mmCIF file of C-alpha atoms in Angstrom:
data_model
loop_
_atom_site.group_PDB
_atom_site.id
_atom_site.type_symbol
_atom_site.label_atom_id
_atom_site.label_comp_id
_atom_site.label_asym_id
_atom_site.label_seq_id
_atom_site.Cartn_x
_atom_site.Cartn_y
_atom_site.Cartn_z
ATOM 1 C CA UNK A 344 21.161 -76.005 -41.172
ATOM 2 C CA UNK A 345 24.821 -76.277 -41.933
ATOM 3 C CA UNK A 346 27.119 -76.917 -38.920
ATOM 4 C CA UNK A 347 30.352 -76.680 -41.368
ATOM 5 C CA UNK A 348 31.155 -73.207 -41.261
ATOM 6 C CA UNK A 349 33.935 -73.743 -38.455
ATOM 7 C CA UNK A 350 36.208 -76.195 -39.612
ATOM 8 C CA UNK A 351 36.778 -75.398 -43.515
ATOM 9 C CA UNK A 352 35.553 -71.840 -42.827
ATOM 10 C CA UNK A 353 35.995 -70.103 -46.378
ATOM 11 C CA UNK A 354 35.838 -67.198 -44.715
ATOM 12 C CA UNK A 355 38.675 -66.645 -43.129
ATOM 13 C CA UNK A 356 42.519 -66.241 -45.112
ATOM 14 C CA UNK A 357 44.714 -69.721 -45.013
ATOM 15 C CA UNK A 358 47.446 -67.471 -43.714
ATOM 16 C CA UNK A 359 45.596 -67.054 -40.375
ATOM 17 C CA UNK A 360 46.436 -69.618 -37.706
ATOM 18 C CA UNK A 361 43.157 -71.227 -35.825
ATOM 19 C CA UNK A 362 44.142 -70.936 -32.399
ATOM 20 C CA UNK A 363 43.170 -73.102 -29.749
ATOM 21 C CA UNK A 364 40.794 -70.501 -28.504
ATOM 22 C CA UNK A 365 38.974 -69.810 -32.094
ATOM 23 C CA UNK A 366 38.768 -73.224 -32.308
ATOM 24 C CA UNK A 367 36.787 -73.664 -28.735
ATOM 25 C CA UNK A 368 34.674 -70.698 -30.179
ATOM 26 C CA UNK A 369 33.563 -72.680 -33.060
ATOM 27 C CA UNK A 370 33.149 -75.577 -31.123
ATOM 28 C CA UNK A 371 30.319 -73.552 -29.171
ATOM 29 C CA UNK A 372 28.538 -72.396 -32.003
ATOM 30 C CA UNK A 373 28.379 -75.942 -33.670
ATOM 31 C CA UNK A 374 26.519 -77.003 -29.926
ATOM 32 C CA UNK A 375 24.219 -74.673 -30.505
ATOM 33 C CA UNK A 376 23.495 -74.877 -34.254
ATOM 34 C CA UNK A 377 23.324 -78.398 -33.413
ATOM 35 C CA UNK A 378 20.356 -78.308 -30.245
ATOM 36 C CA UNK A 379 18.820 -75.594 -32.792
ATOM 37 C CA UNK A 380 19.262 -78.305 -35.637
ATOM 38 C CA UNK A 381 17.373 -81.034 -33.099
ATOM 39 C CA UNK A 382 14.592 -78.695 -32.718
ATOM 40 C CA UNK A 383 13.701 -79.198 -36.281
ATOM 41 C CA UNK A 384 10.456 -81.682 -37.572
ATOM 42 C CA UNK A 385 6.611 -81.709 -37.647
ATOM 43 C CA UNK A 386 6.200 -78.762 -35.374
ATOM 44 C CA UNK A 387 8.877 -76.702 -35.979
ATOM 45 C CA UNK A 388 10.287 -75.477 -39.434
ATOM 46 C CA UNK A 389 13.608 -73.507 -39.424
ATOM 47 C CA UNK A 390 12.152 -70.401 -39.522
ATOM 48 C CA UNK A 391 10.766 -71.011 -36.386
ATOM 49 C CA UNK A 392 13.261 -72.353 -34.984
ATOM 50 C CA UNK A 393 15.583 -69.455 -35.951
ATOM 51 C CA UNK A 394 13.005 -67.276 -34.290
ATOM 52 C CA UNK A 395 13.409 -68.976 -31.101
ATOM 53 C CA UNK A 396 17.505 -68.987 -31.558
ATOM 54 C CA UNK A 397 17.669 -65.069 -32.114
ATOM 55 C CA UNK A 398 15.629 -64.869 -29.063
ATOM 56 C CA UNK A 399 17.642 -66.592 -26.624
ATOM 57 C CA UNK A 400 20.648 -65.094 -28.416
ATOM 58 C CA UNK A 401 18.753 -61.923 -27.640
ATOM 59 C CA UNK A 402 18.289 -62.937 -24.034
ATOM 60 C CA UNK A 403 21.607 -64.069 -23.630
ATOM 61 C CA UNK A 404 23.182 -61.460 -24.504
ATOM 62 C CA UNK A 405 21.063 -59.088 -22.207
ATOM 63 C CA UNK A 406 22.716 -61.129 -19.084
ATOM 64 C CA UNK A 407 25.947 -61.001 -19.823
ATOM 65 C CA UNK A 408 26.145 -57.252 -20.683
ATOM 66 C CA UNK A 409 24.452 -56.801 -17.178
ATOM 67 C CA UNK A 410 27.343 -58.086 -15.847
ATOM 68 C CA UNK A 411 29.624 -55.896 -13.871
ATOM 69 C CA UNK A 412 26.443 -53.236 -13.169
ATOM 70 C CA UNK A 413 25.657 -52.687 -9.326
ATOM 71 C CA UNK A 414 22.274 -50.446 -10.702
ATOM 72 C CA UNK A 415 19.588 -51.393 -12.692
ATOM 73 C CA UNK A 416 19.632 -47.480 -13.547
ATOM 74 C CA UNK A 417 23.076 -47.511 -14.379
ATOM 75 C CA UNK A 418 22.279 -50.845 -17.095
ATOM 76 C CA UNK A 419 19.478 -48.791 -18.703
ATOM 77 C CA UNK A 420 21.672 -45.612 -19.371
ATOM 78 C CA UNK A 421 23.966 -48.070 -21.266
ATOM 79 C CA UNK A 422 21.007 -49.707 -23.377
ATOM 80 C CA UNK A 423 21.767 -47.752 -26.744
ATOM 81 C CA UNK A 424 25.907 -48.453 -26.698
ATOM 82 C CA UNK A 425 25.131 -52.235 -25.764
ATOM 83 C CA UNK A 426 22.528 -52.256 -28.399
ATOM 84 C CA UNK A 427 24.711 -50.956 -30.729
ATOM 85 C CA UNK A 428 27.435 -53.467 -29.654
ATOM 86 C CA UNK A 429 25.269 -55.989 -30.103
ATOM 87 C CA UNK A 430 24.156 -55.146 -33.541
ATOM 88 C CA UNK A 431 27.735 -54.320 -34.710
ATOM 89 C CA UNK A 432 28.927 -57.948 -33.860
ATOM 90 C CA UNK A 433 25.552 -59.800 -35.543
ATOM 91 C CA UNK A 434 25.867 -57.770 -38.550
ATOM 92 C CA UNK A 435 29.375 -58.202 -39.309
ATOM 93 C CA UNK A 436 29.372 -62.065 -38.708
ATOM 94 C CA UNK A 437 25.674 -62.247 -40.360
ATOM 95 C CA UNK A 438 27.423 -60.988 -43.195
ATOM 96 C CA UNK A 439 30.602 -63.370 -43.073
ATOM 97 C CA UNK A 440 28.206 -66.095 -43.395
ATOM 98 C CA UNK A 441 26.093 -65.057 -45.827
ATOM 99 C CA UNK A 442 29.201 -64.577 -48.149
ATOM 100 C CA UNK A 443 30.454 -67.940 -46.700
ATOM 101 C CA UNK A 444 27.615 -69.772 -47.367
ATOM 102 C CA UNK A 445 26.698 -68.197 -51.227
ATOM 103 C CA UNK A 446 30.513 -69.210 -51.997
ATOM 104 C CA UNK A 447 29.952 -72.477 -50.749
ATOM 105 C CA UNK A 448 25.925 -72.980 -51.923
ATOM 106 C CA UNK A 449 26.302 -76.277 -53.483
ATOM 107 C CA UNK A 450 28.580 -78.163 -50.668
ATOM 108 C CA UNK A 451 26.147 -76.777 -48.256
ATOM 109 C CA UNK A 452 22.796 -77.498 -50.199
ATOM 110 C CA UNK A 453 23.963 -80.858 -50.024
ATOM 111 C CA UNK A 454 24.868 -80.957 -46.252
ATOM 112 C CA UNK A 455 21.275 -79.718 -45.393
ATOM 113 C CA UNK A 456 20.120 -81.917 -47.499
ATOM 114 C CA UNK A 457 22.521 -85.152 -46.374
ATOM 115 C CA UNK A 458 20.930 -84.078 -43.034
ATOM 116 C CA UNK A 459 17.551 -84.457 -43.342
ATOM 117 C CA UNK A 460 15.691 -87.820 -42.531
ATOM 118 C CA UNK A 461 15.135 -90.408 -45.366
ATOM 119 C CA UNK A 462 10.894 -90.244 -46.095
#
C-alpha cells in the first residue's frame, strides 16, 4: 500500500508550512504503513493485514486514552466521548485519504504496483 501520502501530500494547501513536528508525524505513519506493508505475501493479503492494523490501532488507542485515569470506573464512564474521539479523528483523516488517493489513482496504482515482487 502506498507510503507516499506524507511527503507530496495533495491533501494539504501549498500555502501551509510542514513543520518539523508534522513532518515527524508523517514519518510515524510511513513506519507503520511500512511493518504493515512487510506483513504482506502468501499468507496474508491486505485485507488482512488491514484487519490486523485497525486492531492494534484499536488497541493502541485504548492505552493511551487510559492515560491520566486513577479508576478503572472512572475510564468506563468516559468510553462513549473517547469513542467518539476516536471515530471523529479516523473519519476525518479516512476521508483525507480517500480524496488523496482518488486524485492521485494513477501515481499511486503504479507505486503499489512498483512495490510488489517481480513473479
Amino acid at each position: 500500500m502506498s507510503q507516499d501520502s506524507n511527503t507530496q501530500d495533495n491533501n494539504v494547501d501549498a500555502s501551509i508550512e510542514i513543520t518539523p513536528e508534522m513532518q515527524a508525524f508523517y514519518q510515524r505513519a510511513d513506519a507503520i504503513i511500512g511493518v504493515a506493508n512487510s506483513q504482506l505475501g502468501p499468507d496474508a493479503h491486505s485485507g488482512q493485514v488491514g484487519a490486523s492494523l485497525l486492531y492494534a490501532a484499536a488497541r493502541y488507542s485504548a492505552s493511551v486514552a487510559s492515560i491520566g485515569f486513577v479508576k478503572a470506573d472512572d475510564f468506563a464512564k468516559e468510553k462513549d466521548d473517547i469513542v467518539e474521539f476516536y471515530v471523529k479523528q479516523y473519519r476525518q483523516m479516512l476521508s483525507d485519504n480517500l480524496t488523496d488517493y482518488a486524485q492521485n489513482f494513477d501515481k499511486y496504482v503504479q507505486l503499489n504496483k512498483d512495490d510488489k515482487p517481480a513473479e
